[in-house]
PDB file of C-alpha atoms and ligand atoms in Angstrom:
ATOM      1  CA  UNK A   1       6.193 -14.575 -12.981  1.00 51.00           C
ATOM      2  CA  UNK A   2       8.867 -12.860 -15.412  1.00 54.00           C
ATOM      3  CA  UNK A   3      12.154 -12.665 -14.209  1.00 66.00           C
ATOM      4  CA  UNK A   4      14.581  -9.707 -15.118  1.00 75.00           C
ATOM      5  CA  UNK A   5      11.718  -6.908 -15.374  1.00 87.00           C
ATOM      6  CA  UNK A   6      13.368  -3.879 -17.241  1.00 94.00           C
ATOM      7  CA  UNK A   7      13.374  -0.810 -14.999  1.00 95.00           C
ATOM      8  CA  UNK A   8      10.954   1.405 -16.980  1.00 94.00           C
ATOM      9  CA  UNK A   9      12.790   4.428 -15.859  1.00 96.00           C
ATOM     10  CA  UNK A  10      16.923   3.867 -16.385  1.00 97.00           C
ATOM     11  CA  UNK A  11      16.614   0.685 -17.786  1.00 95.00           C
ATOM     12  CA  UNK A  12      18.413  -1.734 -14.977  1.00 96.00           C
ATOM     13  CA  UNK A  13      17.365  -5.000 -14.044  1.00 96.00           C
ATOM     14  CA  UNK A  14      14.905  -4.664 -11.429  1.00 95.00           C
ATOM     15  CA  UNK A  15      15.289  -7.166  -8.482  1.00 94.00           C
ATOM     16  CA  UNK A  16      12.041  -8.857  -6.827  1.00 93.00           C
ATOM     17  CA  UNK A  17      12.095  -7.800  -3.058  1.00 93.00           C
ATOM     18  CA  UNK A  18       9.781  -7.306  -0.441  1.00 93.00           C
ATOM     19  CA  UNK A  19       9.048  -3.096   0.569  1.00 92.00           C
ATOM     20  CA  UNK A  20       6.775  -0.804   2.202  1.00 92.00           C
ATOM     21  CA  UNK A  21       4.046   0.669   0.153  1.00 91.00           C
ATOM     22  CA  UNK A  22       2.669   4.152   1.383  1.00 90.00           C
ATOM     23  CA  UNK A  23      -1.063   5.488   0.527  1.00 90.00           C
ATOM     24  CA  UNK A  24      -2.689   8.603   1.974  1.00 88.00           C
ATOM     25  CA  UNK A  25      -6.166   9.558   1.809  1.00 84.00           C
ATOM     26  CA  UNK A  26      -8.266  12.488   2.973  1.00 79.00           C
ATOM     27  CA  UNK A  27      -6.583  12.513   6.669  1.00 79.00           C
ATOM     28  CA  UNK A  28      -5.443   8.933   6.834  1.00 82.00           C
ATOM     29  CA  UNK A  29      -3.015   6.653   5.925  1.00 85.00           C
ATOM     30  CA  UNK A  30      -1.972   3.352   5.160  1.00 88.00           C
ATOM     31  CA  UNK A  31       1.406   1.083   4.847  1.00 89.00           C
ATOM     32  CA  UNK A  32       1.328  -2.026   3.330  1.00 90.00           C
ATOM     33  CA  UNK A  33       3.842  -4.046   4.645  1.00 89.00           C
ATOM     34  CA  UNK A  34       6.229  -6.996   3.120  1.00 89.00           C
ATOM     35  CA  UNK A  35       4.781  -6.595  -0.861  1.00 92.00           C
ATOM     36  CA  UNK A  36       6.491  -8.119  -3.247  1.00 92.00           C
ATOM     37  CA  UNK A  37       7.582  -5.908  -6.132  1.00 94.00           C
ATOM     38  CA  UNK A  38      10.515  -5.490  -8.624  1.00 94.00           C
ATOM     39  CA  UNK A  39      12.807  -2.810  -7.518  1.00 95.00           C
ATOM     40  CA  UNK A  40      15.150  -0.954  -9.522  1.00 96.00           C
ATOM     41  CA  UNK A  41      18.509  -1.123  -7.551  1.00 95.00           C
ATOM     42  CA  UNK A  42      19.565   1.860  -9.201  1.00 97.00           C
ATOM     43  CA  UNK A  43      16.826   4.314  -9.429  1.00 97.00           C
ATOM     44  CA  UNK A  44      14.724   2.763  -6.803  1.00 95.00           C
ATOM     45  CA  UNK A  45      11.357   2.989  -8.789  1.00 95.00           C
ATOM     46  CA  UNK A  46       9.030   0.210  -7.895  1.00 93.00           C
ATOM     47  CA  UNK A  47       6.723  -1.993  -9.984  1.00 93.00           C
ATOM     48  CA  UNK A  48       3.975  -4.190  -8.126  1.00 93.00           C
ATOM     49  CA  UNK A  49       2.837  -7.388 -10.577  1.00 90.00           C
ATOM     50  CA  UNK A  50      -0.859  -6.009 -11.615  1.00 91.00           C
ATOM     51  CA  UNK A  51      -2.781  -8.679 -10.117  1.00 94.00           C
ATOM     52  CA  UNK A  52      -1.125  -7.663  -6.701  1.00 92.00           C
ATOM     53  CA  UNK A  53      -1.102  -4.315  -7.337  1.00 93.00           C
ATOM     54  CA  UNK A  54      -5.284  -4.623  -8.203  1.00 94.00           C
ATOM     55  CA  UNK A  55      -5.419  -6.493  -4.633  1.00 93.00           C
ATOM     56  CA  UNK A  56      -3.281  -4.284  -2.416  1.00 93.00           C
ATOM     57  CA  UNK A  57      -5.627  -1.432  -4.294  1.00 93.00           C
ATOM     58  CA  UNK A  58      -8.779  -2.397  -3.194  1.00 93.00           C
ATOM     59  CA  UNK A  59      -7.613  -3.547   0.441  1.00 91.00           C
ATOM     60  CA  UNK A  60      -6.619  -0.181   0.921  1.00 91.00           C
ATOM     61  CA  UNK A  61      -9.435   1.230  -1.113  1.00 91.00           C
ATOM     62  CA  UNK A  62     -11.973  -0.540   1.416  1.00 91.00           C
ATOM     63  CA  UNK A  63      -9.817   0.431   4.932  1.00 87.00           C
ATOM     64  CA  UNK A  64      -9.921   4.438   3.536  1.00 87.00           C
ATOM     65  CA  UNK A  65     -13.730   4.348   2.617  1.00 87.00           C
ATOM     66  CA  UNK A  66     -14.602   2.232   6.311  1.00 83.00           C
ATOM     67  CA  UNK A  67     -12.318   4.727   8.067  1.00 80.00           C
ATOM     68  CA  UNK A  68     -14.017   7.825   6.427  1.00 78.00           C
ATOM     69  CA  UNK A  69     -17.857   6.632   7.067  1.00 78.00           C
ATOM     70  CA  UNK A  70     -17.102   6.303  10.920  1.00 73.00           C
ATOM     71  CA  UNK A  71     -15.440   9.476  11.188  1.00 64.00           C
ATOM     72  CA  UNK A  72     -18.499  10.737   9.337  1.00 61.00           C
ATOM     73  CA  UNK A  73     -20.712   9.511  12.023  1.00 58.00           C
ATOM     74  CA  UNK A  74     -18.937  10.120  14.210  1.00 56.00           C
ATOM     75  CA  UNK A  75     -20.679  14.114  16.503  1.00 62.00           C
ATOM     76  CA  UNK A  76     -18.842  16.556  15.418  1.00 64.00           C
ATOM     77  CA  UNK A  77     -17.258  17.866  18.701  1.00 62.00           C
ATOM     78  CA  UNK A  78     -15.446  14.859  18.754  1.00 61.00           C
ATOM     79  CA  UNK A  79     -12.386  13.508  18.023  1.00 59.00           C
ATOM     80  CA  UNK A  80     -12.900  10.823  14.960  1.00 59.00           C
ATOM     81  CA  UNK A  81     -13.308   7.209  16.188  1.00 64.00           C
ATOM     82  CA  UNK A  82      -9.855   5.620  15.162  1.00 67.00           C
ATOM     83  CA  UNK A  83      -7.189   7.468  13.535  1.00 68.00           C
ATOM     84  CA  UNK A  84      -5.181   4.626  12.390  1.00 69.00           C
ATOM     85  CA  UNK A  85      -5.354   0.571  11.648  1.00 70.00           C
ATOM     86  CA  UNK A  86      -2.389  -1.824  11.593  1.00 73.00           C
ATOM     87  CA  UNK A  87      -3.480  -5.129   9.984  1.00 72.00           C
ATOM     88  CA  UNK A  88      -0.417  -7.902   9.820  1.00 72.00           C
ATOM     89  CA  UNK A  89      -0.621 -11.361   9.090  1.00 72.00           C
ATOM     90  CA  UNK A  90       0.887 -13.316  12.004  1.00 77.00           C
ATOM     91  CA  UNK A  91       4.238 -15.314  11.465  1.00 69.00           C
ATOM     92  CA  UNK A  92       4.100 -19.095  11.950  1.00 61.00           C
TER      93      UNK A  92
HETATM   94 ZN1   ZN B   1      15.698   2.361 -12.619  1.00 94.88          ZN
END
């Protein structure tokens, strides 16, 4: 993994830390917790390593398109099935 990734933005040395990352979708929403990414310490932009970035993409692609089809199916006088998923990995 390269070390010392050039903040694209102000050009500080982004730092590799863990964060938050925040999608929203027609109604719903999703936080993927404890990703790795270089963050600028200045400017705070973030840059997730592509592979990741491809991976944490389609996760969250498949959880918006699962929740959508049963809310779909779901009659229509009634409240959608789930509003909301938390998915964590459990600590040792
Ligand atoms: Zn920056």
């Amino acid at each position: 993994m390269i070390k010392n990734k050039p903040c694209p933005e102000c050009h500080s040395t982004m730092e590799l830390k863990k964060t938050t990352l925040h999608f929203e979708r027609e109604g719903f929403y999703a936080d993927v917790e404890n990703v790795s990414a270089f963050i600028c310490p200045k400017c705070g932009t973030k840059s997730v390593p592509g592979k990741l970035a491809v991976n944490i993409g389609n996760t969250v692609e498949g959880l918006f398109k699962s929740a959508k089809e049963i809310k779909v199916s779901t009659e229509k006088d009634l409240a959608p099935a789930f509003s909301g998923i938390s998915f964590h990995m459990v600590q040792a």
